[in-house]
Amino acid sequence: MLRIAYFGPQGTFTEQAARALAPGEDLTPYETVRLALQAVRDGAADAACVPIENSVEGVVPTTLDGLSDGDPLVATAETILPIHFSVLKRPGSGEIRTVASHPHALAQVREWLETNLPDATPVASSSTAAAAVGVVEGDFDAAVSAPVAIEHYPLEELATGVADVRDAQTRFLMVRRPGELPAPTGADRTSIVAAAVNRTGTLSDLLVELAGRGINLTRIDARPTRSNFGEYRFFIDFEGHVAEPRIIDAMTALRRRCHLRFLGSHPRADEVAATIEEGAGNQDFLDAQAWVDAVLKGEGA
Ligand SMILES: O=C(O)C(=O)C[C@]1(C(=O)O)C=C[C@@H](O)C=C1
């Protein structure tokens, strides 16, 4: 049985994602994303499930930082969950003066809180389920939690189906120590971190390598390197798999321009096939390479 670390405690959205990605495996909650990733790095877990990106609030910065620092980890699978919340309180409790949740969750229910609990102070907690634990322990009056949290904690629902934006979604990754890559499917996502030098046009130079090969980006984020003020790392996700000739060509070009960290190539949860521009398919790259090979052997010109 695989040992799967996940961003917990029990009752987080991430636990649901871990169950979807690793059904029947041995799941262990960790209090922070960093600790879940560390468990994989230390060998205490075979893989970790962590949130990466929400359709309303964008990336989860602790996950980006956790993946770019420390020993390399690569994503081998992803899943996307619909996100709406339940607001939980202690049974029979009265006035709600504090309402706790993960900052990403609070940001997704800001309008709801302003309308329905205008006098309550929002308080950040380490996860939506940690907020529910805090309510049980009397630290807060209410928690904005995943609907499944009610199955784990002795709380009651003040409201369900809470979300400022309908159809919000969060994408989660399963990450492991580097090893065999999942096979290409034609609907894959590759993730890299590019540490580019601070000079005019650096980012544009990197993006041109991808755009020039007809490779469609699915996300780009910048995070500070945390060592030199004003220096950033770029987290770039794009369509395709590193085993494809067109992606190999792009990755080698990028590697010449900057320091790269590979964060994985894996099937997309939404199964959207890669956009292939005219003349930029894998066969086009193979044909071009075959022509150069023939030239080198003196068989073509
Ligand atoms: O706290 C949780 O339940 C999580 O799994 C984290 C998280 C996030 O980091 O975005 C996951 C999904 C929701 O968007 C809110 C919180």
Coordinates of C-alpha atoms and ligand atoms in Angstrom, one line a residue:
M1 CA 0.0 0.0 0.0
L2 CA 1.3 3.5 -0.9
R3 CA 1.9 6.0 2.0
I4 CA 0.3 9.2 0.9
A5 CA 0.9 12.5 2.9
Y6 CA -1.8 15.2 2.5
F7 CA -2.4 18.7 3.6
G8 CA -4.7 18.1 6.6
P9 CA -6.1 17.7 9.2
Q10 CA -8.9 15.3 8.3
G11 CA -11.8 17.0 6.4
T12 CA -9.8 19.3 4.1
F13 CA -10.5 19.6 0.4
T14 CA -7.0 18.2 0.0
E15 CA -8.0 15.0 1.8
Q16 CA -10.9 14.5 -0.8
A17 CA -8.4 15.1 -3.6
A18 CA -6.0 12.6 -2.1
R19 CA -8.8 10.0 -1.9
A20 CA -9.7 10.6 -5.5
L21 CA -6.0 10.4 -6.7
A22 CA -5.0 7.4 -4.5
P23 CA -8.1 5.4 -3.7
G24 CA -7.5 2.7 -1.0
E25 CA -4.0 3.9 -0.2
D26 CA -2.7 4.7 3.3
L27 CA -3.4 8.5 3.9
T28 CA -1.6 10.5 6.6
P29 CA -2.6 14.2 7.3
Y30 CA 0.1 16.9 7.8
E31 CA -0.6 20.3 9.4
T32 CA 1.0 22.3 6.6
V33 CA 1.8 21.9 2.9
R34 CA 5.5 22.2 3.7
L35 CA 5.4 19.3 6.2
A36 CA 3.5 17.1 3.7
L37 CA 6.2 17.7 1.0
Q38 CA 8.9 17.2 3.6
A39 CA 7.5 13.7 4.4
V40 CA 8.1 12.7 0.8
R41 CA 11.6 14.2 0.8
D42 CA 12.4 12.3 4.0
G43 CA 11.0 9.1 2.7
A44 CA 8.3 8.9 5.4
A45 CA 5.7 9.1 2.5
D46 CA 5.7 7.8 -1.1
A47 CA 3.7 10.8 -2.4
A48 CA 2.0 14.0 -1.2
C49 CA -1.3 15.6 -2.2
V50 CA -1.3 19.4 -2.1
P51 CA -3.4 22.2 -3.5
I52 CA -1.8 24.2 -6.3
E53 CA -4.4 26.5 -8.0
N54 CA -7.9 27.9 -7.4
S55 CA -10.0 29.4 -10.1
V56 CA -11.0 32.4 -7.9
E57 CA -7.9 33.1 -5.8
G58 CA -5.1 31.8 -8.1
V59 CA -2.1 29.9 -6.9
V60 CA -1.4 28.5 -3.4
P61 CA 1.9 30.3 -2.7
T62 CA 3.0 27.8 0.0
T63 CA 2.8 25.0 -2.5
L64 CA 4.9 26.9 -5.1
D65 CA 7.5 27.8 -2.6
G66 CA 7.5 24.3 -1.1
L67 CA 8.1 22.8 -4.6
S68 CA 10.8 25.2 -5.7
D69 CA 13.0 25.0 -2.5
G70 CA 14.5 21.8 -1.1
D71 CA 15.1 18.5 -2.8
P72 CA 13.4 18.1 -6.2
L73 CA 9.8 16.8 -6.3
V74 CA 7.7 16.1 -9.4
A75 CA 4.0 16.1 -9.9
T76 CA 2.7 12.8 -11.4
A77 CA -1.0 13.4 -11.3
E78 CA -3.6 16.0 -10.7
T79 CA -7.3 16.3 -9.9
I80 CA -9.8 19.2 -9.9
L81 CA -12.5 19.6 -7.3
P82 CA -15.6 21.8 -7.3
I83 CA -15.3 24.3 -4.3
H84 CA -18.2 25.5 -2.2
F85 CA -18.2 25.7 1.6
S86 CA -20.2 24.9 4.7
V87 CA -20.1 27.4 7.6
L88 CA -19.9 25.3 10.8
K89 CA -20.5 26.2 14.4
R90 CA -20.8 24.4 17.8
P91 CA -24.3 23.0 18.3
G92 CA -26.5 25.4 20.2
S93 CA -23.8 28.2 20.2
G94 CA -25.0 31.8 20.0
E95 CA -23.5 35.0 18.5
I96 CA -20.8 34.5 15.8
R97 CA -18.0 37.0 16.5
T98 CA -15.1 35.2 14.8
V99 CA -15.1 33.1 11.7
A100 CA -12.0 31.2 10.7
S101 CA -10.6 29.5 7.6
H102 CA -7.7 29.1 5.3
P103 CA -6.9 32.4 3.6
H104 CA -7.9 31.0 0.2
A105 CA -11.2 30.0 1.5
L106 CA -11.9 33.3 3.3
A107 CA -11.1 35.1 0.1
Q108 CA -13.7 32.9 -1.8
V109 CA -16.6 33.8 0.7
R110 CA -15.8 37.5 1.4
E111 CA -19.1 38.8 0.0
W112 CA -21.1 36.1 1.7
L113 CA -19.5 37.0 5.1
E114 CA -20.1 40.7 4.6
T115 CA -23.8 40.1 3.8
N116 CA -24.5 37.3 6.3
L117 CA -22.1 37.7 9.2
P118 CA -21.2 41.4 9.0
D119 CA -20.2 41.7 12.6
A120 CA -17.9 38.6 12.6
T121 CA -14.1 39.0 12.3
P122 CA -12.5 36.7 9.8
V123 CA -9.4 34.9 11.2
A124 CA -6.9 33.0 9.1
S125 CA -6.2 29.4 10.0
S126 CA -3.8 26.8 8.5
S127 CA -6.6 25.0 6.6
T128 CA -10.4 24.8 6.4
A129 CA -10.4 21.7 8.6
A130 CA -8.0 23.3 11.2
A131 CA -10.6 26.1 11.4
A132 CA -13.3 23.4 12.2
V133 CA -11.0 22.0 14.9
G134 CA -10.6 25.5 16.3
V135 CA -14.4 25.9 16.6
V136 CA -14.7 22.5 18.4
E137 CA -12.0 23.7 20.8
G138 CA -13.7 27.1 21.4
D139 CA -11.0 29.2 19.7
F140 CA -13.4 30.6 17.1
D141 CA -17.2 30.8 16.8
A142 CA -17.5 29.5 13.2
A143 CA -15.4 27.8 10.4
V144 CA -15.7 28.1 6.7
S145 CA -15.0 24.4 5.8
A146 CA -15.3 21.8 3.2
P147 CA -18.7 20.2 3.3
V148 CA -17.2 16.8 4.4
A149 CA -15.8 18.4 7.6
I150 CA -19.2 17.9 9.2
E151 CA -18.5 14.1 9.1
H152 CA -15.3 14.5 11.1
Y153 CA -16.2 17.1 13.8
P154 CA -19.1 17.5 16.2
L155 CA -20.4 20.7 14.7
E156 CA -23.6 21.9 13.0
E157 CA -24.2 23.7 9.7
L158 CA -25.0 27.4 9.9
A159 CA -25.0 27.5 6.0
T160 CA -24.2 25.2 3.1
G161 CA -23.3 25.8 -0.5
V162 CA -21.5 29.0 0.4
A163 CA -19.4 30.5 -2.4
D164 CA -19.1 34.1 -3.9
V165 CA -18.3 32.6 -7.3
R166 CA -20.4 29.7 -8.6
D167 CA -18.5 26.8 -10.1
A168 CA -15.2 27.6 -8.4
Q169 CA -12.6 24.9 -8.7
T170 CA -9.3 24.0 -7.1
R171 CA -6.6 21.9 -8.8
F172 CA -4.5 19.5 -6.6
L173 CA -1.2 17.7 -7.4
M174 CA 0.2 14.3 -6.3
V175 CA 3.9 14.8 -6.0
R176 CA 6.7 12.3 -5.6
R177 CA 10.5 12.1 -5.6
P178 CA 11.8 12.1 -9.2
G179 CA 11.5 8.7 -10.9
E180 CA 9.7 7.2 -13.8
L181 CA 7.4 9.7 -15.5
P182 CA 3.8 9.0 -16.4
A183 CA 3.4 8.2 -20.1
P184 CA 2.3 11.0 -22.5
T185 CA -1.4 11.0 -23.3
G186 CA -1.8 13.9 -25.7
A187 CA -3.6 15.8 -23.0
D188 CA -0.7 16.5 -20.6
R189 CA 0.7 19.4 -18.5
T190 CA 4.3 20.2 -17.9
S191 CA 5.5 22.4 -15.1
I192 CA 8.8 24.2 -14.7
V193 CA 10.4 26.9 -12.5
A194 CA 12.7 29.2 -14.4
A195 CA 15.2 31.3 -12.4
A196 CA 16.0 33.9 -15.0
V197 CA 18.7 36.6 -14.5
N198 CA 17.5 40.1 -13.9
R199 CA 18.1 41.9 -17.2
T200 CA 15.9 43.5 -19.9
G201 CA 13.8 41.0 -21.8
T202 CA 14.6 37.9 -19.8
L203 CA 11.0 36.8 -19.3
S204 CA 10.0 37.6 -22.9
D205 CA 13.0 35.6 -24.2
L206 CA 11.8 32.5 -22.2
L207 CA 8.2 32.9 -23.4
V208 CA 9.3 33.3 -27.0
E209 CA 10.9 29.9 -26.9
L210 CA 7.5 28.4 -26.0
A211 CA 5.4 30.6 -28.3
G212 CA 7.8 30.1 -31.2
R213 CA 7.2 26.3 -30.9
G214 CA 3.4 26.7 -30.7
I215 CA 3.3 25.6 -27.1
N216 CA 0.3 26.9 -25.2
L217 CA 0.8 28.2 -21.6
T218 CA -1.8 27.2 -19.0
R219 CA -0.4 29.3 -16.1
I220 CA 2.4 31.6 -15.2
D221 CA 3.2 33.0 -11.8
A222 CA 6.1 34.9 -10.3
R223 CA 7.4 34.4 -6.8
P224 CA 10.3 36.2 -5.1
T225 CA 13.6 34.2 -4.9
R226 CA 13.5 35.3 -1.2
S227 CA 17.3 35.8 -1.3
N228 CA 17.7 39.0 -3.4
F229 CA 15.0 41.7 -3.2
G230 CA 13.5 42.3 -6.6
E231 CA 14.6 38.9 -8.0
Y232 CA 11.8 36.5 -9.1
R233 CA 11.3 32.9 -10.2
F234 CA 8.8 32.1 -12.8
F235 CA 6.5 29.1 -12.4
I236 CA 5.3 28.1 -15.9
D237 CA 2.8 25.4 -16.8
F238 CA 2.3 24.6 -20.4
E239 CA 0.5 22.0 -22.6
G240 CA 2.5 18.9 -23.5
H241 CA 4.8 16.2 -22.1
V242 CA 8.6 16.4 -21.7
A243 CA 8.9 13.1 -23.6
E244 CA 7.4 14.7 -26.8
P245 CA 9.9 15.9 -29.4
R246 CA 8.4 19.4 -29.6
I247 CA 8.6 19.8 -25.8
I248 CA 12.2 18.4 -25.7
D249 CA 13.1 21.0 -28.2
A250 CA 11.6 23.8 -26.1
M251 CA 13.1 22.5 -22.8
T252 CA 16.6 22.4 -24.2
A253 CA 16.2 25.9 -25.6
L254 CA 14.9 27.1 -22.2
R255 CA 17.7 25.3 -20.3
R256 CA 20.3 27.2 -22.4
R257 CA 18.8 30.5 -21.3
C258 CA 18.2 30.0 -17.6
H259 CA 18.4 27.7 -14.6
L260 CA 15.4 25.3 -14.7
R261 CA 13.7 23.1 -12.2
F262 CA 11.4 20.4 -13.7
L263 CA 8.2 20.0 -11.7
G264 CA 6.7 17.2 -13.7
S265 CA 4.7 16.1 -16.8
H266 CA 1.4 14.4 -16.2
P267 CA -2.1 14.0 -17.6
R268 CA -4.5 16.9 -17.3
A269 CA -7.5 16.3 -15.0
D270 CA -9.7 18.1 -17.6
E271 CA -8.4 15.9 -20.4
V272 CA -8.0 18.9 -22.7
A273 CA -5.8 17.9 -25.6
A274 CA -2.8 20.0 -26.4
T275 CA -3.2 22.7 -29.0
I276 CA -0.9 21.9 -31.9
E277 CA 0.0 24.7 -34.3
E278 CA 0.5 24.1 -38.0
G279 CA 4.1 22.9 -38.5
A280 CA 4.7 22.5 -34.7
G281 CA 3.5 18.9 -34.2
N282 CA 5.9 16.2 -32.9
Q283 CA 6.2 14.7 -36.4
D284 CA 7.3 18.1 -37.8
F285 CA 10.1 18.2 -35.2
L286 CA 11.0 14.5 -36.0
D287 CA 11.0 15.2 -39.8
A288 CA 13.2 18.3 -39.3
Q289 CA 15.7 16.3 -37.2
A290 CA 15.7 13.5 -39.8
W291 CA 16.5 16.1 -42.5
V292 CA 19.4 17.4 -40.5
D293 CA 20.6 13.9 -39.8
A294 CA 20.5 13.2 -43.5
V295 CA 22.5 16.3 -44.2
L296 CA 25.1 15.2 -41.7
K297 CA 25.5 11.8 -43.3
G298 CA 25.8 13.5 -46.7
E299 CA 22.5 11.9 -47.8
G300 CA 20.5 15.1 -48.2
A301 CA 20.7 18.9 -48.7
Ligands
LIG1 O1 -8.0 24.0 3.6 C1 -8.3 23.2 2.8 O2 -9.4 22.5 2.9 C2 -7.5 22.9 1.6 O3 -7.5 21.9 1.1 C3 -6.8 24.1 1.0 C4 -7.5 24.9 0.0 C5 -6.5 25.9 -0.7 O4 -5.3 25.9 -0.4 O5 -7.0 26.6 -1.7 C6 -8.1 24.1 -1.0 C7 -9.3 24.4 -1.6 C8 -10.1 25.6 -1.3 O6 -9.8 26.5 -2.4 C9 -9.6 26.2 0.0 C10 -8.5 25.8 0.7

